[in-house]
Amino acid sequence: MRRFFWMEEDRVVAARHGGVVDAWHKLSLPGVRCHTCGATWSDVGYEYPSIDLSQLPERHEFVKARPEPFSEFARLRELVRPLAPPNAELPPGTGFGPLVGRATGDFGPIVWVGGEKLLLRRDVLERLQSEGVRGLLGCPTQLRFRKKDAPELLELQVEPRGRLHPDCIPPEVPPPCATCGRHGFRRPDEPILDAASLPTDLDLFRVGNYASMVICTERFMEAVHRLHLDGITFQELLAR
């Protein structure tokens, strides 16, 4: 039986190292104002640092964060879709390109940004891959360090795959909007993964309908422990 673990930042370890990253993806899809459900929203956890929008003539339309009517949002999403992985959902707020910003202090082998984005040193990424961890894609960042011997930090592109099981979503929550796709619910106190939806080719992914949650397989967790990498807490989740 496969085992899955919810990964979060180990804040005790982060405080001990003392490093801080203040950075963001400068290009993103806008938020949306939906004429069907009435919500104005954008999502978090959807970032594709490997997608380069610099050659798009409409690149400037992805710079400013703002809500747009659904028709305009949909037009911009279709411009990006040919560059995205197959079947990528690309909800409002999806970010693209390198992480840009400042980094100060000292860092361990694994760095979290905002408790959601994962950064690794290049040598750490290579060691995890040598341990057989599957599906890791490290992307260059554009971080400005104050010190000269700054580490090279790569952002992992952790794609949303799999779903939370319907049993852990309150029954009174309305279904996803037929137009914009918004499914508005809080993270369950006891998340359950939908086993049939989980990827079989990746050891690290996000939950497709709650993308701020980063999930790993037992293979990933064991590799982290073997390599004595700190910075992550693991909580096993039920999958059914």
CSV table of C-alpha atoms in Angstrom, one decimal:
chain,number,residue,atom,x,y,z
A,1,MET,CA,0.0,0.0,0.0
A,2,ARG,CA,1.3,3.4,-1.0
A,3,ARG,CA,1.8,6.0,1.8
A,4,PHE,CA,1.5,9.7,1.4
A,5,PHE,CA,2.6,12.6,3.6
A,6,TRP,CA,1.6,16.2,4.0
A,7,MET,CA,4.8,18.3,4.0
A,8,GLU,CA,5.1,21.6,5.9
A,9,GLU,CA,7.9,23.9,6.8
A,10,ASP,CA,9.8,23.1,10.0
A,11,ARG,CA,9.7,26.5,11.6
A,12,VAL,CA,12.0,25.6,14.4
A,13,VAL,CA,14.7,24.7,11.8
A,14,ALA,CA,14.0,27.8,9.7
A,15,ALA,CA,14.4,30.0,12.8
A,16,ARG,CA,17.7,28.4,13.6
A,17,HIS,CA,19.1,29.1,10.2
A,18,GLY,CA,17.6,32.6,10.1
A,19,GLY,CA,17.3,33.0,6.3
A,20,VAL,CA,14.4,35.0,4.8
A,21,VAL,CA,13.3,35.0,1.1
A,22,ASP,CA,11.1,37.9,0.0
A,23,ALA,CA,10.3,37.0,-3.6
A,24,TRP,CA,7.4,36.4,-6.0
A,25,HIS,CA,6.7,35.4,-9.6
A,26,LYS,CA,6.5,38.7,-11.5
A,27,LEU,CA,4.2,37.3,-14.2
A,28,SER,CA,0.8,35.7,-13.5
A,29,LEU,CA,-2.7,35.2,-14.7
A,30,PRO,CA,-5.0,37.9,-13.3
A,31,GLY,CA,-7.8,37.2,-10.7
A,32,VAL,CA,-11.3,36.8,-12.0
A,33,ARG,CA,-14.7,38.4,-11.4
A,34,CYS,CA,-17.2,35.6,-12.2
A,35,HIS,CA,-20.6,36.6,-13.6
A,36,THR,CA,-22.0,33.2,-12.6
A,37,CYS,CA,-21.1,32.6,-9.0
A,38,GLY,CA,-20.4,36.3,-8.2
A,39,ALA,CA,-17.0,35.7,-6.6
A,40,THR,CA,-13.9,37.7,-7.2
A,41,TRP,CA,-10.9,35.5,-6.5
A,42,SER,CA,-7.5,34.1,-7.3
A,43,ASP,CA,-5.8,30.9,-6.2
A,44,VAL,CA,-2.5,30.0,-4.4
A,45,GLY,CA,-0.1,27.2,-5.0
A,46,TYR,CA,-0.2,27.2,-8.8
A,47,GLU,CA,3.2,28.2,-10.0
A,48,TYR,CA,5.1,27.2,-13.1
A,49,PRO,CA,8.6,28.6,-12.9
A,50,SER,CA,9.6,26.7,-16.0
A,51,ILE,CA,7.2,28.5,-18.2
A,52,ASP,CA,8.8,31.4,-20.0
A,53,LEU,CA,6.3,34.1,-21.1
A,54,SER,CA,9.0,36.5,-22.3
A,55,GLN,CA,8.4,35.8,-26.0
A,56,LEU,CA,4.6,36.4,-25.8
A,57,PRO,CA,3.7,39.7,-27.5
A,58,GLU,CA,1.1,40.1,-24.7
A,59,ARG,CA,3.6,39.6,-21.9
A,60,HIS,CA,2.8,43.0,-20.4
A,61,GLU,CA,-0.8,41.8,-19.7
A,62,PHE,CA,0.6,39.3,-17.1
A,63,VAL,CA,2.5,41.8,-15.0
A,64,LYS,CA,-0.1,43.6,-13.0
A,65,ALA,CA,-2.2,41.7,-10.4
A,66,ARG,CA,-5.8,42.6,-10.8
A,67,PRO,CA,-9.3,41.0,-11.2
A,68,GLU,CA,-10.7,40.7,-14.7
A,69,PRO,CA,-14.1,39.6,-16.1
A,70,PHE,CA,-14.1,35.9,-16.8
A,71,SER,CA,-14.0,36.4,-20.6
A,72,GLU,CA,-10.8,38.4,-20.4
A,73,PHE,CA,-9.3,36.0,-17.9
A,74,ALA,CA,-10.1,33.1,-20.3
A,75,ARG,CA,-8.5,34.9,-23.2
A,76,LEU,CA,-5.2,35.3,-21.3
A,77,ARG,CA,-5.3,31.7,-20.1
A,78,GLU,CA,-5.6,30.4,-23.6
A,79,LEU,CA,-2.4,32.4,-24.6
A,80,VAL,CA,-0.5,30.5,-21.9
A,81,ARG,CA,-2.0,27.1,-22.4
A,82,PRO,CA,0.2,25.9,-25.3
A,83,LEU,CA,3.3,26.5,-23.0
A,84,ALA,CA,1.8,24.7,-20.0
A,85,PRO,CA,2.0,21.0,-19.1
A,86,PRO,CA,-0.9,18.9,-20.5
A,87,ASN,CA,-4.1,19.2,-18.6
A,88,ALA,CA,-2.8,22.0,-16.4
A,89,GLU,CA,-5.8,23.8,-14.8
A,90,LEU,CA,-4.3,27.3,-14.7
A,91,PRO,CA,-6.7,29.0,-12.3
A,92,PRO,CA,-6.8,32.7,-11.6
A,93,GLY,CA,-3.5,33.8,-10.0
A,94,THR,CA,-1.3,31.1,-11.5
A,95,GLY,CA,2.3,32.4,-11.5
A,96,PHE,CA,5.0,31.9,-14.2
A,97,GLY,CA,8.7,32.4,-14.7
A,98,PRO,CA,11.5,32.7,-12.1
A,99,LEU,CA,11.1,33.7,-8.5
A,100,VAL,CA,12.4,37.3,-8.2
A,101,GLY,CA,13.3,39.1,-5.1
A,102,ARG,CA,15.7,39.3,-2.1
A,103,ALA,CA,17.3,36.7,0.2
A,104,THR,CA,19.0,37.5,3.5
A,105,GLY,CA,20.6,35.4,6.2
A,106,ASP,CA,21.7,31.8,6.2
A,107,PHE,CA,19.8,28.9,4.7
A,108,GLY,CA,19.6,25.1,5.2
A,109,PRO,CA,19.4,22.6,2.4
A,110,ILE,CA,15.6,23.1,2.0
A,111,VAL,CA,14.1,26.6,2.0
A,112,TRP,CA,10.4,27.5,2.1
A,113,VAL,CA,9.0,30.7,0.8
A,114,GLY,CA,5.7,31.8,2.4
A,115,GLY,CA,5.3,28.2,3.7
A,116,GLU,CA,4.3,27.1,0.2
A,117,LYS,CA,7.1,27.4,-2.3
A,118,LEU,CA,10.1,25.0,-2.0
A,119,LEU,CA,13.7,25.9,-2.8
A,120,LEU,CA,16.6,23.6,-2.8
A,121,ARG,CA,20.4,23.9,-3.4
A,122,ARG,CA,21.4,22.3,-6.6
A,123,ASP,CA,23.5,19.7,-4.9
A,124,VAL,CA,20.5,18.8,-2.7
A,125,LEU,CA,18.3,18.3,-5.8
A,126,GLU,CA,20.9,16.1,-7.4
A,127,ARG,CA,21.3,14.0,-4.2
A,128,LEU,CA,17.5,13.5,-4.0
A,129,GLN,CA,17.4,12.4,-7.7
A,130,SER,CA,20.3,10.0,-7.1
A,131,GLU,CA,18.2,8.4,-4.3
A,132,GLY,CA,15.5,7.6,-6.9
A,133,VAL,CA,13.0,10.4,-6.1
A,134,ARG,CA,10.9,10.9,-9.3
A,135,GLY,CA,9.6,14.0,-11.0
A,136,LEU,CA,11.7,16.7,-9.4
A,137,LEU,CA,12.1,19.8,-11.7
A,138,GLY,CA,14.4,22.5,-10.3
A,139,CYS,CA,14.1,25.9,-11.9
A,140,PRO,CA,16.5,28.9,-11.7
A,141,THR,CA,15.6,31.8,-9.4
A,142,GLN,CA,16.5,35.4,-9.6
A,143,LEU,CA,17.3,36.1,-5.9
A,144,ARG,CA,19.5,38.9,-4.8
A,145,PHE,CA,21.8,38.1,-1.8
A,146,ARG,CA,23.8,40.5,0.2
A,147,LYS,CA,26.7,38.1,0.8
A,148,LYS,CA,29.3,37.1,-1.7
A,149,ASP,CA,29.2,33.3,-1.1
A,150,ALA,CA,25.5,33.0,-1.7
A,151,PRO,CA,24.0,29.5,-2.5
A,152,GLU,CA,22.4,28.7,-5.7
A,153,LEU,CA,18.7,28.1,-4.9
A,154,LEU,CA,16.4,26.4,-7.3
A,155,GLU,CA,12.6,26.5,-7.1
A,156,LEU,CA,10.9,23.1,-7.4
A,157,GLN,CA,8.0,23.1,-9.8
A,158,VAL,CA,5.5,21.2,-7.8
A,159,GLU,CA,2.4,20.6,-9.9
A,160,PRO,CA,-1.1,20.1,-8.6
A,161,ARG,CA,-2.1,16.5,-9.1
A,162,GLY,CA,-4.6,14.4,-7.2
A,163,ARG,CA,-7.6,15.5,-5.1
A,164,LEU,CA,-8.9,15.7,-1.6
A,165,HIS,CA,-11.5,12.9,-1.1
A,166,PRO,CA,-15.1,14.2,-1.2
A,167,ASP,CA,-15.7,12.6,2.2
A,168,CYS,CA,-13.5,15.3,3.9
A,169,ILE,CA,-15.3,18.2,2.2
A,170,PRO,CA,-18.4,19.5,4.1
A,171,PRO,CA,-21.6,18.4,2.3
A,172,GLU,CA,-23.0,21.9,2.5
A,173,VAL,CA,-20.2,23.3,0.3
A,174,PRO,CA,-21.5,24.1,-3.2
A,175,PRO,CA,-20.0,22.3,-6.1
A,176,PRO,CA,-17.4,24.0,-8.2
A,177,CYS,CA,-18.7,26.9,-10.3
A,178,ALA,CA,-19.5,25.8,-13.8
A,179,THR,CA,-17.9,28.9,-15.3
A,180,CYS,CA,-14.8,29.8,-13.3
A,181,GLY,CA,-14.2,26.5,-11.4
A,182,ARG,CA,-14.1,28.1,-7.9
A,183,HIS,CA,-14.7,25.5,-5.2
A,184,GLY,CA,-14.8,27.5,-2.0
A,185,PHE,CA,-14.0,25.5,1.1
A,186,ARG,CA,-11.6,25.7,4.0
A,187,ARG,CA,-8.9,23.1,4.4
A,188,PRO,CA,-10.4,20.2,6.3
A,189,ASP,CA,-9.1,19.6,9.8
A,190,GLU,CA,-8.5,16.0,8.9
A,191,PRO,CA,-7.6,15.9,5.1
A,192,ILE,CA,-8.2,12.6,3.3
A,193,LEU,CA,-6.7,12.0,-0.1
A,194,ASP,CA,-8.6,10.5,-3.0
A,195,ALA,CA,-6.5,7.5,-3.7
A,196,ALA,CA,-7.7,6.9,-7.3
A,197,SER,CA,-6.7,10.4,-8.3
A,198,LEU,CA,-3.1,10.4,-7.0
A,199,PRO,CA,-0.2,10.3,-9.4
A,200,THR,CA,1.8,7.1,-9.8
A,201,ASP,CA,4.8,8.7,-11.5
A,202,LEU,CA,5.6,11.5,-9.1
A,203,ASP,CA,7.0,11.6,-5.5
A,204,LEU,CA,6.1,15.2,-4.9
A,205,PHE,CA,3.0,17.1,-5.9
A,206,ARG,CA,0.3,19.5,-4.7
A,207,VAL,CA,-3.3,18.6,-4.0
A,208,GLY,CA,-5.3,19.6,-7.1
A,209,ASN,CA,-8.3,21.0,-5.3
A,210,TYR,CA,-6.3,22.6,-2.5
A,211,ALA,CA,-3.0,23.5,-4.0
A,212,SER,CA,-1.4,25.1,-1.0
A,213,MET,CA,-0.9,21.5,0.4
A,214,VAL,CA,2.3,19.9,-0.7
A,215,ILE,CA,2.2,16.0,-0.7
A,216,CYS,CA,5.1,13.5,-0.9
A,217,THR,CA,5.3,9.8,-1.1
A,218,GLU,CA,7.1,7.5,1.4
A,219,ARG,CA,10.0,7.3,-1.1
A,220,PHE,CA,10.6,11.1,-0.9
A,221,MET,CA,10.3,11.2,2.9
A,222,GLU,CA,12.7,8.3,3.3
A,223,ALA,CA,15.2,9.9,0.9
A,224,VAL,CA,15.1,13.1,3.0
A,225,HIS,CA,15.8,11.2,6.2
A,226,ARG,CA,18.6,9.2,4.6
A,227,LEU,CA,20.3,12.3,3.5
A,228,HIS,CA,19.7,14.1,6.8
A,229,LEU,CA,18.0,17.0,5.2
A,230,ASP,CA,16.2,19.3,7.6
A,231,GLY,CA,13.5,21.9,7.1
A,232,ILE,CA,10.4,19.7,6.6
A,233,THR,CA,7.8,18.1,8.8
A,234,PHE,CA,5.8,15.1,7.6
A,235,GLN,CA,2.2,14.2,8.5
A,236,GLU,CA,0.8,11.0,7.1
A,237,LEU,CA,-2.6,11.3,5.5
A,238,LEU,CA,-5.2,8.7,4.9
A,239,ALA,CA,-5.9,7.9,1.3
A,240,ARG,CA,-9.0,6.0,0.2
